[in-house]
CSV table of C-alpha atoms in Angstrom, one decimal:
chain,number,residue,atom,x,y,z
Y,9,MET,CA,-18.2,24.5,-12.4
Y,10,ILE,CA,-14.1,23.7,-12.6
Y,11,LEU,CA,-13.3,26.9,-13.1
Y,12,LYS,CA,-14.8,28.2,-10.1
Y,13,ARG,CA,-12.9,26.8,-7.8
Y,14,SER,CA,-9.3,26.4,-7.8
Y,15,ASP,CA,-9.0,23.0,-6.4
Y,16,ARG,CA,-10.6,21.5,-8.9
Y,17,HIS,CA,-8.3,22.5,-11.9
Y,18,SER,CA,-4.6,22.5,-12.4
Y,19,VAL,CA,-2.5,24.6,-15.2
Y,20,ALA,CA,0.2,23.0,-18.0
Y,21,ILE,CA,2.5,25.4,-18.7
Y,22,SER,CA,5.2,24.6,-21.9
Y,23,THR,CA,7.6,26.4,-24.1
Y,24,LYS,CA,7.3,26.8,-27.9
Y,25,LYS,CA,9.6,26.8,-30.3
Y,26,LYS,CA,10.7,29.0,-33.5
Y,27,SER,CA,10.4,27.9,-37.2
Y,28,ASP,CA,14.5,27.6,-36.6
Y,29,GLY,CA,14.1,25.5,-33.8
Y,30,ALA,CA,14.9,27.3,-31.1
Y,31,LEU,CA,13.2,28.4,-28.3
Y,32,ALA,CA,11.0,31.2,-28.0
Y,33,GLN,CA,10.9,32.1,-24.1
Y,34,PRO,CA,13.1,29.4,-22.1
Y,35,LEU,CA,11.5,28.2,-18.7
Y,36,PHE,CA,13.3,27.6,-16.0
Y,37,SER,CA,12.6,25.9,-12.5
Y,38,CYS,CA,14.3,26.8,-9.0
Y,39,ALA,CA,14.8,23.3,-7.0
Y,40,LEU,CA,14.7,24.7,-4.2
Y,41,ASP,CA,11.0,25.4,-3.6
Y,42,ASP,CA,10.0,24.5,-7.6
Y,43,SER,CA,9.0,28.5,-8.9
Y,44,LEU,CA,9.4,29.0,-12.1
Y,45,TRP,CA,11.0,31.6,-13.8
Y,46,LEU,CA,11.4,33.0,-17.2
Y,47,SER,CA,15.7,33.4,-17.6
Y,48,ASP,CA,18.3,31.8,-15.2
Y,49,ALA,CA,19.3,35.4,-13.6
Y,50,GLU,CA,15.4,35.6,-12.6
Y,51,ALA,CA,15.7,32.1,-11.0
Y,52,ILE,CA,19.7,33.0,-9.4
Y,53,LYS,CA,18.4,36.0,-7.5
Y,54,HIS,CA,15.7,34.3,-6.2
Y,55,ALA,CA,17.5,31.5,-4.9
Y,56,LEU,CA,19.7,33.8,-3.4
Y,57,ASP,CA,16.9,36.6,-1.6
Y,58,ASN,CA,15.5,33.9,-0.2
Y,59,HIS,CA,17.2,30.5,0.3
Y,60,PHE,CA,21.0,32.7,0.8
Y,61,ALA,CA,22.0,30.9,4.3
Y,62,THR,CA,21.3,27.8,2.9
Y,63,PHE,CA,24.7,28.4,0.9
Y,64,TYR,CA,26.6,31.6,2.4
Y,65,GLN,CA,26.9,32.7,6.0
Y,66,THR,CA,27.4,36.3,6.5
Y,67,ASN,CA,30.1,38.0,8.9
Y,68,LYS,CA,31.1,41.1,10.1
Y,69,VAL,CA,34.2,42.3,10.5
Y,70,PRO,CA,35.1,45.2,12.0
Y,71,VAL,CA,36.9,48.1,9.9
Y,72,GLU,CA,38.0,51.6,10.2
Y,73,PRO,CA,34.9,53.9,10.3
Y,74,PRO,CA,34.7,56.9,7.9
Y,75,LYS,CA,36.1,60.0,8.8
Y,76,GLY,CA,34.7,63.3,8.6
Y,77,VAL,CA,31.7,64.7,10.3
Y,78,TYR,CA,28.6,64.3,8.2
Y,79,THR,CA,25.5,66.4,8.9
Y,80,PHE,CA,22.9,64.9,6.2
Y,81,VAL,CA,22.8,60.8,4.2
Y,82,ALA,CA,21.0,60.3,1.4
Y,83,GLN,CA,18.0,57.9,1.7
Y,84,CYS,CA,15.7,55.8,-0.8
Y,85,GLY,CA,12.3,57.0,-0.2
Y,86,ILE,CA,10.8,53.3,-1.7
Y,87,SER,CA,13.1,50.9,1.1
Y,88,GLY,CA,14.0,53.0,3.8
Y,89,VAL,CA,17.7,51.9,3.0
Y,90,ILE,CA,20.8,54.7,4.0
Y,91,LEU,CA,22.4,55.3,0.9
Y,92,GLY,CA,24.7,57.7,2.4
Y,93,PRO,CA,26.5,61.2,2.2
Y,94,PRO,CA,26.2,62.3,-1.8
Y,95,ASN,CA,29.4,63.3,-1.6
Y,96,HIS,CA,31.3,60.2,-0.3
Y,97,HIS,CA,33.4,57.8,-2.5
Y,98,ASP,CA,30.8,54.8,-2.7
Y,99,TYR,CA,27.3,56.5,-3.0
Y,100,GLN,CA,27.4,56.1,-6.7
Y,101,ASN,CA,27.9,52.1,-5.8
Y,102,GLN,CA,25.6,52.0,-3.0
Y,103,LEU,CA,22.9,53.7,-5.2
Y,104,ARG,CA,23.1,51.7,-8.5
Y,105,ARG,CA,23.6,48.5,-6.8
Y,106,LEU,CA,20.3,49.0,-5.0
Y,107,HIS,CA,18.5,49.8,-8.1
Y,108,THR,CA,20.3,46.3,-9.8
Y,109,GLU,CA,19.1,44.2,-6.6
Y,110,ARG,CA,15.2,45.6,-5.8
Y,111,PHE,CA,13.8,48.0,-8.5
Y,112,ALA,CA,15.1,46.9,-11.5
Y,113,ARG,CA,11.8,47.0,-13.8
Y,114,MET,CA,12.0,51.5,-12.5
Y,115,PRO,CA,13.6,53.8,-14.8
Y,116,PHE,CA,16.7,54.6,-13.6
Y,117,ASP,CA,15.9,58.3,-13.7
Y,118,ALA,CA,12.7,57.5,-11.5
Y,119,PHE,CA,14.2,55.8,-9.1
Y,120,LYS,CA,16.8,58.2,-8.5
Y,121,ALA,CA,14.2,61.2,-8.1
Y,122,ARG,CA,12.7,59.1,-5.2
Y,123,VAL,CA,15.7,59.3,-2.9
Y,124,LYS,CA,15.7,62.1,-1.0
Y,125,ILE,CA,18.3,63.7,2.0
Y,126,VAL,CA,18.0,63.4,5.8
Y,127,ARG,CA,19.4,65.5,8.5
Y,128,ASP,CA,18.1,63.4,11.5
Y,129,GLU,CA,21.5,62.7,13.6
Y,130,ALA,CA,20.2,59.4,14.7
Y,131,VAL,CA,20.1,58.2,10.9
Y,132,VAL,CA,23.0,59.4,10.0
Y,133,LYS,CA,24.8,57.8,13.2
Y,134,LYS,CA,23.4,54.4,12.0
Y,135,TRP,CA,24.5,55.0,8.6
Y,136,VAL,CA,28.6,55.6,10.3
Y,137,GLU,CA,27.5,52.9,12.3
Y,138,ASP,CA,27.0,50.7,9.3
Y,139,GLN,CA,29.9,51.8,7.5
Y,140,SER,CA,32.2,50.5,10.4
Y,141,PHE,CA,31.3,47.1,9.4
Y,142,ARG,CA,32.1,45.1,6.4
Y,143,ALA,CA,30.3,42.1,5.2
Y,144,GLU,CA,32.0,38.8,4.7
Y,145,TYR,CA,31.0,35.7,3.3
Y,146,THR,CA,31.5,32.3,3.8
Y,147,CYS,CA,30.7,29.3,1.7
Y,148,LEU,CA,28.6,26.7,3.2
Y,149,ASN,CA,28.2,22.7,1.7
Y,150,VAL,CA,31.9,23.6,-0.2
Y,151,ALA,CA,34.7,20.6,0.0
Y,152,GLU,CA,37.3,23.4,0.9
Y,153,PRO,CA,36.9,26.7,3.1
Y,154,LEU,CA,36.0,30.1,1.1
Y,155,THR,CA,35.3,33.1,2.0
Y,156,LEU,CA,34.0,35.9,-0.3
Y,157,ALA,CA,34.4,39.6,-0.1
Y,158,THR,CA,31.4,41.3,-1.8
Y,159,ARG,CA,28.4,40.3,-2.8
Y,160,GLU,CA,29.1,40.4,-6.2
Y,161,ASP,CA,31.5,37.2,-5.6
Y,162,VAL,CA,28.8,35.5,-4.1
Y,163,GLU,CA,26.5,35.6,-7.0
Y,164,ARG,CA,29.5,34.3,-9.2
Y,165,HIS,CA,30.4,31.6,-7.0
Y,166,PHE,CA,26.7,30.8,-6.8
Y,167,ARG,CA,26.4,30.8,-10.8
Y,168,GLU,CA,29.3,28.6,-11.0
Y,169,VAL,CA,29.0,26.0,-8.1
Y,170,HIS,CA,25.4,25.6,-7.3
Y,171,ALA,CA,22.9,27.3,-10.4
Y,172,PRO,CA,23.9,23.9,-12.5
Y,173,SER,CA,22.3,21.5,-9.8
Y,174,ILE,CA,19.9,23.9,-8.6
Y,175,ILE,CA,18.1,26.2,-11.3
Y,176,ARG,CA,16.8,24.0,-14.4
Y,177,PRO,CA,15.9,24.5,-17.5
Y,178,ILE,CA,12.5,22.5,-18.4
Y,179,ASP,CA,10.2,22.3,-21.8
Y,180,SER,CA,6.8,22.0,-19.3
Y,181,ILE,CA,5.5,21.4,-16.2
Y,182,THR,CA,1.9,21.3,-14.7
Y,183,LEU,CA,1.1,23.5,-11.3
Y,184,THR,CA,-1.3,22.6,-8.8
Y,185,GLN,CA,-3.4,25.5,-7.2
Y,186,ASP,CA,-0.2,25.8,-4.2
Y,187,ALA,CA,2.2,26.1,-6.9
Y,188,MET,CA,0.6,28.4,-8.5
Y,189,LYS,CA,0.4,30.7,-5.3
Y,190,LYS,CA,4.2,30.6,-5.2
Y,191,LEU,CA,4.6,32.2,-8.7
Y,192,ARG,CA,6.0,35.5,-7.8
Y,193,ASN,CA,6.8,36.8,-11.5
Y,194,PRO,CA,5.1,39.1,-13.2
Y,195,THR,CA,4.7,37.7,-16.7
Y,196,LEU,CA,3.5,34.8,-15.7
Y,197,LEU,CA,1.3,35.3,-13.5
Y,198,ARG,CA,-0.3,37.2,-16.2
Y,199,ALA,CA,-0.4,34.4,-18.8
Y,200,ILE,CA,-1.9,32.5,-16.2
Y,201,ARG,CA,-4.8,34.3,-15.3
Y,202,GLY,CA,-5.4,35.9,-19.0
Y,203,ALA,CA,-5.5,31.9,-19.7
Y,204,LEU,CA,-8.2,31.3,-17.2
Y,205,ASP,CA,-10.1,34.2,-18.1
Y,206,ALA,CA,-10.4,33.2,-21.5
Y,207,GLN,CA,-11.4,29.3,-20.3
Y,208,ARG,CA,-14.0,31.3,-18.4
Y,209,ARG,CA,-15.8,32.7,-21.4
Y,210,PHE,CA,-15.2,30.0,-23.4
Y,211,PRO,CA,-13.8,26.8,-22.4
Y,212,LEU,CA,-13.1,24.7,-25.1
Y,213,GLN,CA,-9.7,23.5,-23.8
Y,214,VAL,CA,-11.3,22.3,-20.8
Y,215,ALA,CA,-14.3,21.1,-22.7
Y,216,THR,CA,-12.2,18.8,-24.6
Y,217,HIS,CA,-10.0,17.4,-21.8
Y,218,LEU,CA,-12.9,16.5,-20.1
Y,219,SER,CA,-14.2,14.7,-23.2
Y,220,GLN,CA,-10.8,12.9,-23.3
Y,221,GLN,CA,-10.8,11.7,-20.0
Y,222,PHE,CA,-14.1,11.0,-19.5
Y,223,ALA,CA,-14.0,8.9,-22.9
Y,224,THR,CA,-11.1,6.6,-21.5
Y,225,ARG,CA,-13.8,6.0,-19.1
Y,226,SER,CA,-16.3,5.0,-21.5
Y,227,LEU,CA,-18.5,8.2,-21.0
Y,228,GLN,CA,-19.3,10.6,-24.0
Y,229,PHE,CA,-19.9,14.3,-23.7
Y,230,PHE,CA,-23.1,15.3,-25.6
Y,231,LYS,CA,-25.4,18.4,-26.1
Y,232,VAL,CA,-29.0,18.5,-25.2
Y,233,ASN,CA,-31.5,21.0,-27.4
Y,234,LYS,CA,-27.9,22.5,-28.8
Y,235,THR,CA,-27.2,24.1,-25.3
Y,236,VAL,CA,-25.8,22.4,-22.2
Y,237,THR,CA,-23.4,19.7,-22.3
Y,238,HIS,CA,-24.4,16.8,-20.7
Y,239,VAL,CA,-22.2,13.3,-20.2
Y,240,SER,CA,-23.8,10.1,-20.2
Y,241,VAL,CA,-22.6,6.4,-21.1
Y,242,ALA,CA,-23.2,7.4,-25.3
Y,243,ARG,CA,-24.7,9.8,-27.3
Y,244,PRO,CA,-28.4,10.1,-28.2
Y,245,HIS,CA,-29.3,7.8,-30.4
Y,246,TYR,CA,-32.9,7.8,-31.8
Y,247,LEU,CA,-34.9,4.1,-32.2
Y,248,ASP,CA,-37.4,4.3,-34.9
Y,249,LEU,CA,-39.7,1.4,-33.3
Y,250,GLU,CA,-41.6,1.4,-36.7
Y,251,THR,CA,-38.6,0.1,-38.4
Y,252,ASN,CA,-36.9,-1.9,-35.9
Y,253,VAL,CA,-38.0,-5.0,-34.2
Y,254,VAL,CA,-37.8,-4.3,-30.1
Y,255,THR,CA,-39.3,-6.7,-27.2
Y,256,PRO,CA,-42.4,-5.2,-25.4
Y,257,GLY,CA,-40.8,-4.2,-22.9
Y,258,VAL,CA,-38.3,-2.5,-24.4
Y,259,LYS,CA,-41.7,-0.9,-26.0
Y,260,LYS,CA,-43.7,-0.3,-23.4
Y,261,ILE,CA,-40.9,1.8,-21.7
Y,262,VAL,CA,-40.1,3.5,-24.5
Y,263,ASP,CA,-44.0,4.5,-25.3
Y,264,TYR,CA,-44.1,5.9,-21.4
Y,265,ILE,CA,-41.1,8.1,-21.2
Y,266,ASN,CA,-42.4,9.9,-24.4
Y,267,ALA,CA,-46.0,10.0,-23.1
Y,268,ASN,CA,-44.9,11.1,-19.6
Y,269,PRO,CA,-42.2,14.4,-19.2
Y,270,GLY,CA,-40.3,14.4,-16.3
Y,271,CYS,CA,-40.5,10.8,-15.6
Y,272,THR,CA,-38.1,9.4,-13.5
Y,273,ARG,CA,-36.3,5.9,-12.8
Y,274,ARG,CA,-38.7,5.5,-9.6
Y,275,LYS,CA,-41.9,6.4,-12.0
Y,276,LEU,CA,-40.9,4.2,-14.6
Y,277,ILE,CA,-40.7,1.2,-11.6
Y,278,ASP,CA,-43.9,2.4,-10.4
Y,279,ALA,CA,-45.9,2.4,-13.2
Y,280,MET,CA,-44.5,-0.5,-15.1
Y,281,VAL,CA,-43.5,-3.8,-12.4
Y,282,PRO,CA,-45.5,-5.3,-10.3
Y,283,GLY,CA,-45.4,-4.6,-6.9
Y,284,GLY,CA,-42.9,-1.7,-8.0
Y,285,MET,CA,-39.6,-2.5,-6.1
Y,286,PRO,CA,-39.1,-4.5,-2.9
Y,287,ALA,CA,-39.5,-2.8,0.5
Y,288,THR,CA,-36.9,-2.2,2.5
Y,289,PRO,CA,-36.2,-5.3,5.1
Y,290,PRO,CA,-37.2,-4.0,8.4
Y,291,PRO,CA,-33.7,-4.3,11.3
Y,292,PRO,CA,-33.2,-7.0,13.1
Y,293,PRO,CA,-34.3,-7.2,16.3
Y,294,ALA,CA,-32.4,-6.6,19.5
Y,295,ALA,CA,-30.0,-9.1,20.5
Y,296,ALA,CA,-30.4,-10.9,23.2
Y,297,ALA,CA,-28.1,-10.6,26.2
Y,298,GLY,CA,-25.0,-12.3,25.5
Y,299,ALA,CA,-25.5,-12.2,21.9
Y,300,THR,CA,-22.4,-10.8,20.0
Y,301,PRO,CA,-23.7,-8.1,18.1
Y,302,ALA,CA,-21.2,-8.1,15.2
Y,303,ALA,CA,-21.6,-11.5,14.6
Y,304,ASP,CA,-26.0,-10.6,14.6
Y,305,ALA,CA,-25.4,-7.6,12.0
Y,306,ALA,CA,-23.1,-9.4,9.5
Y,307,PRO,CA,-25.6,-11.7,8.5
Y,308,ALA,CA,-28.5,-9.5,8.7
Y,309,ALA,CA,-26.4,-7.0,6.1
Y,310,ALA,CA,-26.2,-10.0,3.6
Y,311,ALA,CA,-29.4,-11.1,3.5
Y,312,ALA,CA,-30.6,-7.8,2.9
Y,313,GLU,CA,-27.8,-6.8,0.1
Y,314,LYS,CA,-29.4,-10.4,-1.7
Y,315,ALA,CA,-32.8,-9.9,-1.4
Y,316,PRO,CA,-34.6,-11.4,-4.4
Y,317,LEU,CA,-35.5,-9.3,-7.1
Y,318,SER,CA,-39.1,-10.8,-8.9
Y,319,PRO,CA,-38.4,-11.7,-12.7
Y,320,GLU,CA,-40.7,-8.8,-13.7
Y,321,LEU,CA,-37.9,-6.2,-12.2
Y,322,GLN,CA,-35.1,-8.2,-13.7
Y,323,ALA,CA,-36.8,-8.1,-17.0
Y,324,PHE,CA,-37.4,-4.5,-16.8
Y,325,ALA,CA,-33.8,-3.1,-15.5
Y,326,SER,CA,-32.2,-5.5,-18.5
Y,327,ASP,CA,-34.2,-3.6,-21.2
Y,328,LEU,CA,-33.7,-0.1,-19.5
Y,329,HIS,CA,-30.2,-1.4,-19.2
Y,330,TRP,CA,-30.0,-1.8,-23.2
Y,331,LEU,CA,-31.6,1.1,-23.8
Y,332,ILE,CA,-29.9,3.8,-22.0
Y,333,HIS,CA,-26.2,2.2,-23.2
Y,334,GLN,CA,-27.5,2.5,-26.7
Y,335,GLY,CA,-28.6,6.2,-26.2
Y,336,HIS,CA,-32.1,5.6,-26.7
Y,337,VAL,CA,-32.8,6.5,-23.9
Y,338,ILE,CA,-30.9,9.4,-21.6
Y,339,GLU,CA,-31.2,9.8,-17.6
Y,340,PHE,CA,-29.8,13.3,-16.8
Y,341,ALA,CA,-28.2,14.3,-13.2
Y,342,THR,CA,-31.5,15.4,-12.1
Y,343,GLY,CA,-32.8,12.0,-13.0
Y,344,VAL,CA,-35.6,13.4,-15.5
Y,345,MET,CA,-35.2,10.5,-18.2
Y,346,GLU,CA,-35.9,11.1,-22.1
Y,347,THR,CA,-35.7,9.6,-24.8
Y,348,ALA,CA,-33.1,10.3,-28.4
Y,349,LYS,CA,-35.5,12.8,-30.4
Y,350,LYS,CA,-35.7,11.7,-34.3
Y,351,PRO,CA,-33.0,13.7,-36.6
Y,352,VAL,CA,-34.4,16.5,-38.3
Y,353,ILE,CA,-32.9,15.9,-42.0
Y,354,LYS,CA,-32.5,19.1,-43.8
Y,355,PRO,CA,-33.6,19.6,-47.2
Y,356,PRO,CA,-31.3,19.7,-49.8
Y,357,PRO,CA,-30.8,23.3,-50.9
Y,358,ALA,CA,-33.0,24.8,-54.0
Y,359,LYS,CA,-30.5,24.7,-57.1
Y,360,PRO,CA,-30.1,27.9,-58.8
Y,361,ALA,CA,-32.4,27.9,-62.1
Y,362,PRO,CA,-30.3,28.2,-65.6
Y,363,VAL,CA,-30.0,32.0,-67.0
Y,364,VAL,CA,-30.9,31.8,-70.3
Y,365,ALA,CA,-29.6,34.5,-72.2
Y,366,ALA,CA,-32.4,36.2,-74.2
Y,367,PRO,CA,-32.0,36.4,-78.6
Y,368,ALA,CA,-30.2,39.4,-79.6
Y,369,PRO,CA,-32.4,42.0,-82.1
Y,370,ALA,CA,-31.5,41.3,-86.1
Y,371,ALA,CA,-29.8,44.9,-86.6
Y,372,ALA,CA,-28.0,44.5,-83.6
Y,373,VAL,CA,-26.5,41.0,-84.6
Y,374,VAL,CA,-26.2,42.2,-88.3
Y,375,GLU,CA,-24.5,45.5,-86.9
Y,376,ALA,CA,-21.7,43.8,-85.0
Y,377,SER,CA,-21.0,41.3,-87.8
Y,378,VAL,CA,-20.0,44.3,-90.0
Y,379,SER,CA,-18.4,45.2,-87.0
Y,380,ALA,CA,-16.5,42.7,-86.9
Y,381,THR,CA,-15.2,41.9,-90.6
Y,382,GLN,CA,-14.6,45.7,-91.4
Y,383,ALA,CA,-10.5,45.8,-90.9
Y,384,PRO,CA,-9.0,49.3,-89.8
Y,385,SER,CA,-7.5,51.2,-92.8
Y,386,ASP,CA,-4.6,52.5,-90.4
Y,387,PRO,CA,-2.6,50.7,-87.8
Y,388,PRO,CA,-3.5,51.9,-84.2
Y,389,ALA,CA,-1.9,54.5,-82.8
Y,390,VAL,CA,0.4,54.5,-79.7
Y,391,ALA,CA,-0.3,56.9,-76.2
Y,392,SER,CA,2.6,57.5,-73.6
Y,393,SER,CA,1.1,56.4,-70.0
Y,394,PRO,CA,1.6,58.1,-66.7
Y,395,GLU,CA,4.6,55.9,-66.2
Y,396,GLY,CA,6.5,56.5,-69.3
Y,397,GLU,CA,5.1,53.1,-70.7
Y,398,THR,CA,3.7,52.8,-74.2
Y,399,SER,CA,0.3,51.7,-75.0
Y,400,PRO,CA,-2.4,51.6,-77.8
Y,401,ALA,CA,-4.2,54.1,-78.0
Y,402,SER,CA,-8.7,54.0,-78.1
Y,403,PRO,CA,-10.1,55.1,-81.1
Y,404,SER,CA,-11.5,58.6,-80.7
């Protein structure tokens, strides 16, 4: 029930340490959106890709367009980015930069194989126009004006100036469902999915956590018939009426529940309390003209809430309350009531019978005695083992 809906559970992630005290895997959080990452490089790349305009402004500066006549250009078949003619001096830099920034998880040769040659004049013209401008980056939120020439300079500046206050290492964090939807790291996503799948198959951690939470609220976990787990104010505790002295009211409740399987609180009251539950008082008559409805409704509601209970019903409620809180009676969520079952005493394991050795025949005793007292005439010979060691040879 808890794991069936995502809004009913959260996921706790924490780091582990090796035997030497070093972190097995660090964990980083980006303060801009509380996203989680396994390295500061990933976190910095995420911050620049998604929050670039918060720290830098991009300006286009006109430059001299590339000289020469170009009839074709290379284009990434995955992203559509135009890389330029393969014989252009900056082509290899553009190719490496695109692979590093967007397709680092793909082998470079596989990425390079997806590059295609395009001879469309419109595509070639667009590349020439793009090369007629150069991007400059103006730093924002800094004390002194600063302009950076390349994206590499921007990343270096962000790492030195902004990253220490935005990208921070953490030891543990608890994620809600909304926070889990923001996760972008594939390793973390696989780990969370694996943990959730494992708990759906065998929810030991969830059950342990729930048991601890319920215990702080004076509720106990227990299983009925070793199958379904239930929660109540007390664990089942068998009440032996033959060895324990109880009041007649308590005994009547226990006997009635045992004699009537599927008994509910309503059936129990109707059977054991004269008159059963008090009838609900009828609603007050309509207020007279000019009377204030709120003023008349309050005393009527108070009177209905303070309707006196009969002494028999009060005694019954006290006995049933004691039985439930002692664990002698279990009231399930369905309303069905049962008494705690008598524990089955397992018999002690049977001890194995001692093994008595049969007496040896007289001839064997005499032969063994003679063999043990007879001294060898020659010293034992020594034979070589396969490994080159020496060992006594067995008699022939």
